[in-house]
Coordinates of C-alpha atoms and ligand atoms in Angstrom, one line a residue:
Chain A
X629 CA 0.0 0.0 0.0
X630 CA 1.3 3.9 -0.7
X631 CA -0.7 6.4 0.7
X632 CA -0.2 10.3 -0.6
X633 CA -0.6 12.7 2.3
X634 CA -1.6 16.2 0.8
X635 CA 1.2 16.6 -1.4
X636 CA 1.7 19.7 -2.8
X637 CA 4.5 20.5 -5.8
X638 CA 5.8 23.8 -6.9
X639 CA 8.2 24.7 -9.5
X640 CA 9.5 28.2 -9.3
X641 CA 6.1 29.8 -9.0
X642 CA 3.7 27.1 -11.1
X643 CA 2.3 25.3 -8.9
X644 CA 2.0 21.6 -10.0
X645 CA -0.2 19.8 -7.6
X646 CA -2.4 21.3 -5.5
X647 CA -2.8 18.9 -1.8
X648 CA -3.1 15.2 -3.3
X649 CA -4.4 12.9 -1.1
X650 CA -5.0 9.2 -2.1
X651 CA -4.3 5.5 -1.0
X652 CA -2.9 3.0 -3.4
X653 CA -3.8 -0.5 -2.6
X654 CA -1.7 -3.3 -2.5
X655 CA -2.0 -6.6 -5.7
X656 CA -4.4 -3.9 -7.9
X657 CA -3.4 -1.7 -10.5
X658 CA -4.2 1.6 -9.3
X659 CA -4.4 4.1 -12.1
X660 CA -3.9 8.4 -12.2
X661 CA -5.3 9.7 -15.2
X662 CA -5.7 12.9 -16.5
X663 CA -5.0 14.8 -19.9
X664 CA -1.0 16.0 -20.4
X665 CA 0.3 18.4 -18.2
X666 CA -2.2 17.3 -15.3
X667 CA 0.6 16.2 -12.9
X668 CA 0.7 12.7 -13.7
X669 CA 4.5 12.6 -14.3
X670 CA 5.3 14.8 -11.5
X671 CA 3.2 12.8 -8.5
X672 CA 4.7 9.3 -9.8
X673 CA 8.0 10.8 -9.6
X674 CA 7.3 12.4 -6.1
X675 CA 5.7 9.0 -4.8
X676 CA 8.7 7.0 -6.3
X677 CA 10.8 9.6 -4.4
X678 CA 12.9 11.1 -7.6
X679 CA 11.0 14.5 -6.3
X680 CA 10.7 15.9 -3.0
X681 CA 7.3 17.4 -2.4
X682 CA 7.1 21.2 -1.4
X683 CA 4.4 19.7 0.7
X684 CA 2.8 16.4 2.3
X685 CA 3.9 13.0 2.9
X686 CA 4.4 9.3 1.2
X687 CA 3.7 6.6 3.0
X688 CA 5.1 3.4 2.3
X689 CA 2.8 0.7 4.0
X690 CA 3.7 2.7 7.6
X691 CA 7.1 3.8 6.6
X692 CA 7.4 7.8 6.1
X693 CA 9.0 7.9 2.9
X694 CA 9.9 11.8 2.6
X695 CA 10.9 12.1 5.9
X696 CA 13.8 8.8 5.7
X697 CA 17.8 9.1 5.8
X698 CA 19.4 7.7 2.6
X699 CA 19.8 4.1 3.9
X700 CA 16.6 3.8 4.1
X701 CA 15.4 5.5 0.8
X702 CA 17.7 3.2 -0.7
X703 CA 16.1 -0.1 1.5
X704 CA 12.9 1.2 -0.3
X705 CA 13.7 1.3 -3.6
X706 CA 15.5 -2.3 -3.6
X707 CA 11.3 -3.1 -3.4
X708 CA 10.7 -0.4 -6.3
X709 CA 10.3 -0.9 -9.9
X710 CA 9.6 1.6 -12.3
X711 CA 9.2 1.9 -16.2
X712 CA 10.0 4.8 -17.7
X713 CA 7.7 6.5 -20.5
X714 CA 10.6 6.6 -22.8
X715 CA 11.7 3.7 -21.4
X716 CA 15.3 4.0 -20.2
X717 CA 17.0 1.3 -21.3
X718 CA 20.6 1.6 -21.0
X719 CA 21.1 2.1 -25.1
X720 CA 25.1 1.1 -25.1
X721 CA 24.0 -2.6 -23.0
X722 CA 22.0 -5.1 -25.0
X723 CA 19.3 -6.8 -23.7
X724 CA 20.4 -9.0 -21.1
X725 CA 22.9 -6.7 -20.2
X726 CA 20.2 -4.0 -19.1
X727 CA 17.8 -6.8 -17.3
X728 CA 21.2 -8.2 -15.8
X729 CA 22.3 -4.8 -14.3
X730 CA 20.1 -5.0 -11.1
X731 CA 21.3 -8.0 -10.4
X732 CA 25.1 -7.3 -11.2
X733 CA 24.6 -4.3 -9.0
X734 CA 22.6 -5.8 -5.8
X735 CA 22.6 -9.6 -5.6
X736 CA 25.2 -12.1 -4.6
X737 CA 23.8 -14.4 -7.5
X738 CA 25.6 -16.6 -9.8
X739 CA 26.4 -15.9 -13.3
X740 CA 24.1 -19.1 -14.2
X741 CA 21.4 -18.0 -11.7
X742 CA 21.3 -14.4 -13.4
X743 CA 21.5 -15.8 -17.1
X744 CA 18.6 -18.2 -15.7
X745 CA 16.6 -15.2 -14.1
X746 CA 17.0 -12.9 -17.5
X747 CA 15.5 -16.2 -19.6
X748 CA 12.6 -16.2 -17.5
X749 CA 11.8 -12.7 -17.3
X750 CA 12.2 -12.2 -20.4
X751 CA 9.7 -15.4 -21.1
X752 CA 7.5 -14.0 -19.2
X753 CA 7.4 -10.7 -21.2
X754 CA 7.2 -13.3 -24.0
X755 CA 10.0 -11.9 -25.3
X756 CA 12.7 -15.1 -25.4
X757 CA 15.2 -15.4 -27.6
X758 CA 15.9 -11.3 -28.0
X759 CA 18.9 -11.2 -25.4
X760 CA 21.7 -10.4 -27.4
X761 CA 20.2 -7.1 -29.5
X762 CA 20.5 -3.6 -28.5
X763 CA 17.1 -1.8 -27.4
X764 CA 17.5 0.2 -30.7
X765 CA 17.3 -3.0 -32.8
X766 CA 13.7 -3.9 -31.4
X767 CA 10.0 -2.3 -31.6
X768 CA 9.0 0.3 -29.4
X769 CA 6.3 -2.2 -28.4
X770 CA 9.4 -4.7 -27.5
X771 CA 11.5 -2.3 -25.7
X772 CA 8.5 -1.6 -23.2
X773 CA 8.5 -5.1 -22.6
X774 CA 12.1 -5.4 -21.8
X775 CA 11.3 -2.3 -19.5
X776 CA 9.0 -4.4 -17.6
X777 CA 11.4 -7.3 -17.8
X778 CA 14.1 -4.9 -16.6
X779 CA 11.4 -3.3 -13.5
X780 CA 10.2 -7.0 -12.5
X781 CA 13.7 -8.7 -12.2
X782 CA 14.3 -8.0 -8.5
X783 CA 10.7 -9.3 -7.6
X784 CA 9.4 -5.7 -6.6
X785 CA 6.5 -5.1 -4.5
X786 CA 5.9 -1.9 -5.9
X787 CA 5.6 -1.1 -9.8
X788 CA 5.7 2.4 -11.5
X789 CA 4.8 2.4 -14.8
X790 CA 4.7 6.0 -16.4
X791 CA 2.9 5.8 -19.7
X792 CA 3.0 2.4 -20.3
X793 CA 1.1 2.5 -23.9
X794 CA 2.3 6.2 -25.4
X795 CA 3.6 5.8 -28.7
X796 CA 2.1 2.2 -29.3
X797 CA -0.8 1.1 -31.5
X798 CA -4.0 -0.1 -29.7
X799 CA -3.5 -3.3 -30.2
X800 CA -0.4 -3.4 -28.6
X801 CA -1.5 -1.3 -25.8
X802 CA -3.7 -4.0 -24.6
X803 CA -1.0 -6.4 -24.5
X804 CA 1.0 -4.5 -22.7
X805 CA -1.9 -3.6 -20.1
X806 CA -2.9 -7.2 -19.6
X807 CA 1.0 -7.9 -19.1
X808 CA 1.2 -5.6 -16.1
X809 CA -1.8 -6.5 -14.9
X810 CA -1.3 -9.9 -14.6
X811 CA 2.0 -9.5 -13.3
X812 CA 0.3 -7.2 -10.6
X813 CA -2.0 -10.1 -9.7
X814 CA 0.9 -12.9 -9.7
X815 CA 3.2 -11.3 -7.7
X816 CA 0.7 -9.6 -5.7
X817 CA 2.2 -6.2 -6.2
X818 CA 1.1 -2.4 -5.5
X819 CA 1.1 -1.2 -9.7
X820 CA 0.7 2.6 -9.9
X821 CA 0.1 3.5 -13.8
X822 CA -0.2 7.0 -15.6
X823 CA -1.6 6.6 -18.5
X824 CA -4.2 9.0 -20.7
X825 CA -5.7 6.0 -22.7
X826 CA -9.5 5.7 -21.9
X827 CA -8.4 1.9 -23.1
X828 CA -6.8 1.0 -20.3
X829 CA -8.9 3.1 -18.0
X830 CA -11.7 0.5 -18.9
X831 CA -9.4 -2.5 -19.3
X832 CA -7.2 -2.8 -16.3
X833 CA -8.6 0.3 -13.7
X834 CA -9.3 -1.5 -10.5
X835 CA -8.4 1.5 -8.7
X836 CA -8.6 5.2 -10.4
X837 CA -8.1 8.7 -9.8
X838 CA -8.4 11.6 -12.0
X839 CA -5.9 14.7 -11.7
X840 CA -6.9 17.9 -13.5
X841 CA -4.8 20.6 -12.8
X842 CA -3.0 19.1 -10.3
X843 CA -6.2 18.4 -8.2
X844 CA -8.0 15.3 -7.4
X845 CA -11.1 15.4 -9.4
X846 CA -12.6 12.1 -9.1
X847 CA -11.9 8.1 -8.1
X848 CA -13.4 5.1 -8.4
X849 CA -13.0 2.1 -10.6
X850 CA -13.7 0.8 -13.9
X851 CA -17.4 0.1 -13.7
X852 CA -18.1 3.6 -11.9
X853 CA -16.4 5.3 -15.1
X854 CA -19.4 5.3 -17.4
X855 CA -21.8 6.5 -14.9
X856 CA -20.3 9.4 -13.5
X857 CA -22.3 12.0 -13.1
X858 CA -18.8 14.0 -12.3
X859 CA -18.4 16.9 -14.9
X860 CA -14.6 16.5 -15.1
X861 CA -14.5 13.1 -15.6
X862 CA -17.3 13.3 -18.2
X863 CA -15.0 15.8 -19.7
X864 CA -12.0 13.7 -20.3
X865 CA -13.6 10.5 -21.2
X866 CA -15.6 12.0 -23.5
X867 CA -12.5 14.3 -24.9
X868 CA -13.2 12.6 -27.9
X869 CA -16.9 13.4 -29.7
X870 CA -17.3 10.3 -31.8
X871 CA -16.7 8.1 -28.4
X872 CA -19.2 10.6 -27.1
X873 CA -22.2 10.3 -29.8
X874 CA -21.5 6.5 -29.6
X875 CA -22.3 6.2 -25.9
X876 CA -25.5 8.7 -26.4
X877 CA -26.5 5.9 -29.3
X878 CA -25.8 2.9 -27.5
X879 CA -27.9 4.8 -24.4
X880 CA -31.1 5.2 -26.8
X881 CA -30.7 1.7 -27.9
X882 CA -32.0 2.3 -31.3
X883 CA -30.5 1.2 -34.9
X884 CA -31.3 4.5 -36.1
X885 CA -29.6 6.5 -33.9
X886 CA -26.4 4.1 -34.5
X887 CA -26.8 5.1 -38.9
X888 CA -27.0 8.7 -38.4
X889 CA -23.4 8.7 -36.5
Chain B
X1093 CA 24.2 35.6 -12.9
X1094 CA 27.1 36.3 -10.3
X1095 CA 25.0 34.2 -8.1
X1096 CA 24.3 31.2 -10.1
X1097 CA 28.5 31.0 -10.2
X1098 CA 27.8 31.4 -6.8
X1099 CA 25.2 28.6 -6.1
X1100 CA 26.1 26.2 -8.7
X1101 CA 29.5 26.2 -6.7
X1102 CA 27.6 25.6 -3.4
X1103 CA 25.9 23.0 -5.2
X1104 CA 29.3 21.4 -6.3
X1105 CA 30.8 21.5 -3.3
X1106 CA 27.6 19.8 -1.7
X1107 CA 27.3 16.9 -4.5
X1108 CA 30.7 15.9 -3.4
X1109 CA 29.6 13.8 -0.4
X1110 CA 27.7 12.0 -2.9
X1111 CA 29.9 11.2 -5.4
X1112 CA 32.3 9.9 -2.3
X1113 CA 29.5 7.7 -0.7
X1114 CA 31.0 3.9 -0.5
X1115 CA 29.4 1.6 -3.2
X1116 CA 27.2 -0.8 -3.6
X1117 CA 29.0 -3.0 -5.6
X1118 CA 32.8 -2.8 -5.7
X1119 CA 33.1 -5.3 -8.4
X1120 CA 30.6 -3.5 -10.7
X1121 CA 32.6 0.0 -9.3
X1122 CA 36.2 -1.6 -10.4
X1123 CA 34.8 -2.9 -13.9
X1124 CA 33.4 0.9 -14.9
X1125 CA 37.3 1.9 -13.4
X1126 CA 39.1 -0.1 -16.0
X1127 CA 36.4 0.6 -18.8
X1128 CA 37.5 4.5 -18.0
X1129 CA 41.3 4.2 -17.5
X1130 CA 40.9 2.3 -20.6
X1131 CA 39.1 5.3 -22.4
X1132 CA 40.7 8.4 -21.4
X1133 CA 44.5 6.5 -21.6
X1134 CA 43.8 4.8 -24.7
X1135 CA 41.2 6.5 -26.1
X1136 CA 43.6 10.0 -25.8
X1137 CA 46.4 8.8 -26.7
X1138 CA 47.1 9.1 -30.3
X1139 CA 45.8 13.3 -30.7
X1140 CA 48.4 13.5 -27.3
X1141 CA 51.2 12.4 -28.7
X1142 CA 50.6 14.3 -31.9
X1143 CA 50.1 17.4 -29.6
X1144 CA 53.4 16.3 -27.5
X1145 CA 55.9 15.7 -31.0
X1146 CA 55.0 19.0 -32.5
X1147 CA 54.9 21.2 -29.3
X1148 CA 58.9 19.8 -28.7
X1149 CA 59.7 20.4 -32.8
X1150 CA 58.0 23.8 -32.5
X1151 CA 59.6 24.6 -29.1
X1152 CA 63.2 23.0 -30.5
X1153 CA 63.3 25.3 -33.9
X1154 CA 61.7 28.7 -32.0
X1155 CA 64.3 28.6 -29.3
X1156 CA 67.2 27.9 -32.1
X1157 CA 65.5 30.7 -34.0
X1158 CA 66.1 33.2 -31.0
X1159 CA 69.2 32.2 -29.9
X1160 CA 71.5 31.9 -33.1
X1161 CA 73.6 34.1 -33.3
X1162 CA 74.1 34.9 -29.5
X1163 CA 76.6 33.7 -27.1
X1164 CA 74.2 30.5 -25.6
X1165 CA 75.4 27.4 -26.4
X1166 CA 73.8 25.1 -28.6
X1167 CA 73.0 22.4 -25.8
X1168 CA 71.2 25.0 -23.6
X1169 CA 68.4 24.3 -26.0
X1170 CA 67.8 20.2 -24.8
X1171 CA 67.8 21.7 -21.4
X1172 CA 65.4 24.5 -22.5
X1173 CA 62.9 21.6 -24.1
X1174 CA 63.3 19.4 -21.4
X1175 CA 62.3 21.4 -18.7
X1176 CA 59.4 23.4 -20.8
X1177 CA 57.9 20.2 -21.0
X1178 CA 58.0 18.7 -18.0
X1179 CA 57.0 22.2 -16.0
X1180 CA 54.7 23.8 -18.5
X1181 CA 53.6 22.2 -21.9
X1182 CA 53.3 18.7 -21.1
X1183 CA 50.9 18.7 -18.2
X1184 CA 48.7 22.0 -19.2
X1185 CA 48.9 21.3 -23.1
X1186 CA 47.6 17.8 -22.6
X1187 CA 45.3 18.5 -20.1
X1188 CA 43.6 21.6 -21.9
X1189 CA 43.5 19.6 -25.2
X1190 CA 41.8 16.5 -22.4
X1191 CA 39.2 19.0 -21.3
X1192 CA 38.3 19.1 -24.5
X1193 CA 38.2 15.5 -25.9
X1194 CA 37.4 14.0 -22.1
X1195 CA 35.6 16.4 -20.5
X1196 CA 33.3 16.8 -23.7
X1197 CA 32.6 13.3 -23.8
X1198 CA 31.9 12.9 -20.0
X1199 CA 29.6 15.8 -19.6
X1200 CA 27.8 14.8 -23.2
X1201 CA 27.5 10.8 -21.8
X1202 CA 26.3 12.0 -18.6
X1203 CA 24.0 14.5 -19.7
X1204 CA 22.5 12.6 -22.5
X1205 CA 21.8 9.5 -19.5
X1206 CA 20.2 12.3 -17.6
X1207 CA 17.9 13.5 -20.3
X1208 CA 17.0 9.7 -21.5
X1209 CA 16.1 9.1 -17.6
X1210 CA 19.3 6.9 -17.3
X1211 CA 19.9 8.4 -14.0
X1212 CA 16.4 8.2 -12.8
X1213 CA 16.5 4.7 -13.9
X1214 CA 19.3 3.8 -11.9
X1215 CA 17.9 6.4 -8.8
X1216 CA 14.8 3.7 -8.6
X1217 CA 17.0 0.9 -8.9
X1218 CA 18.7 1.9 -5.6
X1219 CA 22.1 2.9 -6.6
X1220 CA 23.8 6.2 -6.0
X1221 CA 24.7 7.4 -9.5
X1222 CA 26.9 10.5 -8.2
X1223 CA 28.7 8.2 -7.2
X1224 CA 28.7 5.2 -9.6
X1225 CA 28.9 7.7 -12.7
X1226 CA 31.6 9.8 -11.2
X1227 CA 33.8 8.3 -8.5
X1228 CA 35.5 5.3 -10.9
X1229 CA 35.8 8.5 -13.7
X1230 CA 37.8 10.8 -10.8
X1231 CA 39.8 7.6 -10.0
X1232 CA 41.1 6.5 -13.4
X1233 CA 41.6 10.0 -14.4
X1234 CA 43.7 11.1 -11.3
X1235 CA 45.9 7.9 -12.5
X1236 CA 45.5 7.4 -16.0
X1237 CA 46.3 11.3 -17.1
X1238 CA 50.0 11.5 -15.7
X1239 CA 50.8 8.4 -17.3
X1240 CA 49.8 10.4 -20.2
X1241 CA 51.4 13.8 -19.3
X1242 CA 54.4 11.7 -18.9
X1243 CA 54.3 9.9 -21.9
X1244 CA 53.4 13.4 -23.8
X1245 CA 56.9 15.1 -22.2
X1246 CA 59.0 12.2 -23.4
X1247 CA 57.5 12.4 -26.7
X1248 CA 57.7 16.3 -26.8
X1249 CA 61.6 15.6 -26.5
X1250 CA 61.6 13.1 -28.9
X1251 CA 60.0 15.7 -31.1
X1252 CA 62.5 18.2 -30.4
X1253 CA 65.4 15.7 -31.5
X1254 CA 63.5 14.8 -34.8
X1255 CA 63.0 18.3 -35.6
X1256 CA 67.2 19.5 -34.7
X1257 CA 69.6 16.9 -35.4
X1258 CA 68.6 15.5 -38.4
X1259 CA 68.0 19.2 -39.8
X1260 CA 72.0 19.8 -38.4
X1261 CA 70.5 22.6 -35.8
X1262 CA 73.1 21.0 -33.9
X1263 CA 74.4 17.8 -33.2
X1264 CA 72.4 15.0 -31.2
X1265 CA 75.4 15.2 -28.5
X1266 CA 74.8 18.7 -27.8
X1267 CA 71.1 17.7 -27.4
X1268 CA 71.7 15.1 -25.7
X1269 CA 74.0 17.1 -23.0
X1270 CA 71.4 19.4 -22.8
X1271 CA 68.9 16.7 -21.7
X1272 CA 71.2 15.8 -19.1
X1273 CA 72.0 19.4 -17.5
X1274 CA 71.2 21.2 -14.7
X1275 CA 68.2 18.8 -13.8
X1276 CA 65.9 18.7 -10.7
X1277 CA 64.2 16.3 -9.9
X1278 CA 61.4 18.2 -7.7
X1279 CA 60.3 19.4 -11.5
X1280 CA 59.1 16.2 -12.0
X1281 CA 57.2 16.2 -9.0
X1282 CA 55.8 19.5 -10.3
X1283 CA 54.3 18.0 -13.3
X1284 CA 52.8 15.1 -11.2
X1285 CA 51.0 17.6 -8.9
X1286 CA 49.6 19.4 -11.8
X1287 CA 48.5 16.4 -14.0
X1288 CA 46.9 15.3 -10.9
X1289 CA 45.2 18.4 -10.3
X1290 CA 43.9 19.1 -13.8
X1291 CA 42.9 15.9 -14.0
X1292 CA 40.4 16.2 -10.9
X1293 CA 39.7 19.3 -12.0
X1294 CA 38.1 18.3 -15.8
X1295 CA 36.6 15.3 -14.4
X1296 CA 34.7 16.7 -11.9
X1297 CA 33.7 20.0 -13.5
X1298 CA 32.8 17.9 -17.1
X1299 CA 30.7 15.2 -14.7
X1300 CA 29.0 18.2 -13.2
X1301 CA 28.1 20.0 -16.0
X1302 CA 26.5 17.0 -17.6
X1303 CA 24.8 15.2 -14.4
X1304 CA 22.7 18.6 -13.7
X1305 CA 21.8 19.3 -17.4
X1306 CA 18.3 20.4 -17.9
X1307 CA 16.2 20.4 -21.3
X1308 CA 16.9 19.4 -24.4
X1309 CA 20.0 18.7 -26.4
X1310 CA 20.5 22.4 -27.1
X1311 CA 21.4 22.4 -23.5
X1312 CA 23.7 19.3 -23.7
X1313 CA 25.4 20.9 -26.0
X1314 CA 25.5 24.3 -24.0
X1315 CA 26.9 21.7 -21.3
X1316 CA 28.7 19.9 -23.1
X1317 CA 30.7 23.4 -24.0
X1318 CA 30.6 25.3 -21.1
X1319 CA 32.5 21.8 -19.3
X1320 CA 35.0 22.8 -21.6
X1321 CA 35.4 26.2 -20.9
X1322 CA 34.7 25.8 -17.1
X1323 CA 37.7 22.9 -17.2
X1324 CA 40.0 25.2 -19.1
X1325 CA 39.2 28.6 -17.0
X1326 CA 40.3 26.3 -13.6
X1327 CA 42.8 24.6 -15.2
X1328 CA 45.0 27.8 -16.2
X1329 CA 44.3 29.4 -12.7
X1330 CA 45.4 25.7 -11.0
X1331 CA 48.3 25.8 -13.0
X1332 CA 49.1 29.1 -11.6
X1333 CA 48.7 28.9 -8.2
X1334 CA 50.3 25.5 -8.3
X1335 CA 53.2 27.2 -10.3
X1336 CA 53.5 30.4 -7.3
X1337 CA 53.0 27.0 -4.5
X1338 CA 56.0 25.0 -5.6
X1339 CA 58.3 27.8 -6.5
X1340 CA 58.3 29.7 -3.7
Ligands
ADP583 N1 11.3 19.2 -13.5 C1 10.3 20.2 -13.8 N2 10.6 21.5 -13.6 C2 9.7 22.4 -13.8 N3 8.4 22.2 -14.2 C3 8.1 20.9 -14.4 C4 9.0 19.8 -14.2 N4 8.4 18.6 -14.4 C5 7.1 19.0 -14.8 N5 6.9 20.3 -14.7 C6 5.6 21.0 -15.0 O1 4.6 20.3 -14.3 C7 3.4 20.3 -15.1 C8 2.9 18.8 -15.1 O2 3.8 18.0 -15.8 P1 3.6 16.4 -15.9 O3 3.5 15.9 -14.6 O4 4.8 16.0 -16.7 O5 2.3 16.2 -16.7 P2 1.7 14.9 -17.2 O6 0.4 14.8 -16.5 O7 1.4 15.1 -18.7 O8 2.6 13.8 -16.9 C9 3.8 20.7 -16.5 O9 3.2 22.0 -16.7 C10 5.3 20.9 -16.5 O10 5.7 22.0 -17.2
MG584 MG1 3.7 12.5 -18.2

């Protein structure tokens, strides 16, 4: 669990969030939407602790994560994993070589337990077989995976994932959402996503809050989304007009209505 | 702008209990050490000896140049050479021309880790970059550039025989007498303390410009040259205090 404690953010004078209150929940995949420049970026970075809040707390289960020495910080973020929204991969390593570098870094483990550990995460991103290529030689869709690969390696019990879908086709999109979120349900994790994509919102959002404007708008989950009588919600999920007169003609039910689209 | 000098040194100063923190891993630590003595030693090499052979011919033929015709003689030139090299040229020639081929490199990989969220990436991870990305940097440079100043004074004399004696300046026994005159060791000592010096100095200046680097890659670039300048500014005032230090 990650609890937010009124967290405020300013840069300079702009104030970026504006008191942030929320509880993630442990083995879901929590979800912070909002349209760009809503603060999405800025509050992952501040719960994952790259950012220090101007204001407010981050709780880790009952552990005060602003307020720790750098020992601790760094017990922390052995249990962190994070993928980035360009992705991060390390571009002069090849494959393995990025997914191996926790381990080279922190663990005691063999080289055959490491090359054994890399095959299976990477199986698991059902990605085998790519090891020896550099992330530039593979799909944006593939390097995401090998992100996750990457974030999952050290079994964390928390998982960031900034943007997991931008710059990827629908279809892919969904893969990669179902990937995390069954990865969230195996390993019983706490997944925090920022994502825009009304997609995943109604694929994977077990736990949701909207920021707009660096305020809490609205949360709930996936089946309160359609219902909402909140304004700002309404707003962003129906951003788009033809998703909009599609909902009004599925709502009156009638073939006509459907034709005159 | 007087006072970002001012607070980006306080900020310097501050980051260097980071970059100093133990590691994490001293086997991963020592394998990025080699990977950078490797670099700047090898990698620098070939444009500092070119530097080093013509900055001895040059210094060998100017010095002839003002001194025919007077009452000098002739050997005074190989100990002119020798000692210009080992006090002056080698160690701030080389390192000046390292700010730029080192330093620029360092603050352009570091930057550009920094803007791709490299450095983030590792943050989450749980490592202390300041210190992985810097510390094995400081280390190899501190012992990798006066093996290279070294190498760049031997070659500078070299230089200044290939550009004398076979032209019949004068005769490679004069040189060679010169080479061998009046020599004090403590010199050589000199040019230790200032390769050591400039080496800390374009390291850490390079690594700082390009592990705080905001933006875009107009800005790396802007780091990437203001590492240089920054490296080259300290360098020439290092080399003069240390200079006024020693002599005194
Ligand atoms: N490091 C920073 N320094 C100054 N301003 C920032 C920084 N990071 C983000 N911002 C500002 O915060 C606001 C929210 O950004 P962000 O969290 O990235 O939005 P998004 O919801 O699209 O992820 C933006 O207006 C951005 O300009
Ligand atoms: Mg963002």
């Amino acid at each position: 669990m990650i609890r937010a404690e009124g967290i405020f953010k300013q840069f300079g004078d702009q104030e970026v969030l504006k008191g942030v209150d929320f509880t993630f929940e442990s083995g879901k995949t929590n979800l912070i939407i909002g349209r760009s420049g809503a603060g999405k970026t800025v509050l992952l970075k501040i719960l994952v602790g790259l950012f220090p809040p101007t204001q407010g707390r981050v709780w880790f289960n009952d552990i005060d994560y602003t307020n720790l020495d750098k020992k601790g910080i760094l017990a922390i973020r052995k249990k962190v994993g994070m993928l980035f929204q360009g992705n991060a991969l390390f571009d002069s390593m090849t494959i393995e070589e990025n997914i191996r570098f926790p381990m080279d870094m922190f663990t005691p483990m063999t080289s055959l337990e490491k090359q054994m550990r890399v095959d299976e995460v990477l199986e698991r991103v059902s990605l085998s077989g790519v090891n020896l290529k550099y992330p530039s030689e593979i799909s944006g869709g593939m390097q995401k995976r090998v992100g996750i690969a990457r974030a999952i390696v050290l079994k964390p019990k928390y998982l960031f994932c900034d943007e997991p879908n931008s710059g990827l086709d629908p279809k892919t999109s969904i893969t990669i959402d179902e990937l995390i979120s069954d990865i969230t349900n195996e390993e019983d994790i706490t997944t925090i996503i920022n994502t825009h994509d009304m997609n995943s919102v109604m694929e994977i959002g077990e736990n949701i809050i909207l920021l707009e404007a660096g305020r809490l708008a609205w949360k709930g989950n996936k089946e309160q989304v359609l219902g909402t009588v909140n304004k700002e919600l309404d707003a962003f999920i129906f951003a788009s007009p033809f998703l909009k007169k599609l909902v009004e003609a599925a709502k009156n039910n009638g073939k006509n209505s459907l034709e005159n689209l | 702008m007087k006072l970002r000098y001012l607070s980006d040194l306080g900020k310097f100063v501050l980051w260097q209990k980071e970059v100093f923190r133990k590691p994490e891993n001293w086997g991963m630590y020592y394998k990025e050490l080699i990977r950078q003595m490797y670099d700047i030693g090898i990698g620098s090499l070939p444009i500092v000896l070119l530097i080093a052979v013509f900055l001895g011919a040059v210094t060998v033929v100017q010095f002839y140049y003002q001194m025919e015709g007077t009452l000098i003689p002739p050997y005074y030139i190989g100990y002119i050479v020798r000692d210009m090299m080992i006090i002056e040229l080698a160690p701030m020639v080389t390192c000046l021309v390292l700010a730029g081929n080192v330093g620029s490199t360092m603050a352009a990989e570091i930057g550009g880790m920094r803007q791709k969220e490299h450095i983030d990436a590792m943050e989450i991870m749980g490592l202390n970059t300041s210190s992985y990305l810097i510390m094995p940097k400081l280390i190899a440079a501190a012992y990798v550039v006066p093996l290279l100043v070294c190498v760049a004074a031997i070659v500078g004399i070299i230089g200044g025989y290939l550009a004398s004696v076979p032209a019949d300046l004068f005769t490679q026994a004069e040189y060679v007498q010169g080479l061998r005159a009046f020599f004090i060791p403590f010199n050589v000592v000199m040019m230790l303390v200032k390769s050591v010096t400039f080496a800390i100095i374009l390291v850490s200046v390079s690594c700082f410009q390009g592990y705080f680097v905001k933006g875009g890659s107009i800005e790396l670039g802007a780091a990437s040259t203001r590492a240089v300048v920054y490296s080259d500014i300290l360098i020439l005032l290092a080399d003069y205090f240390i200079v006024v230090l020693l002599t005194q």
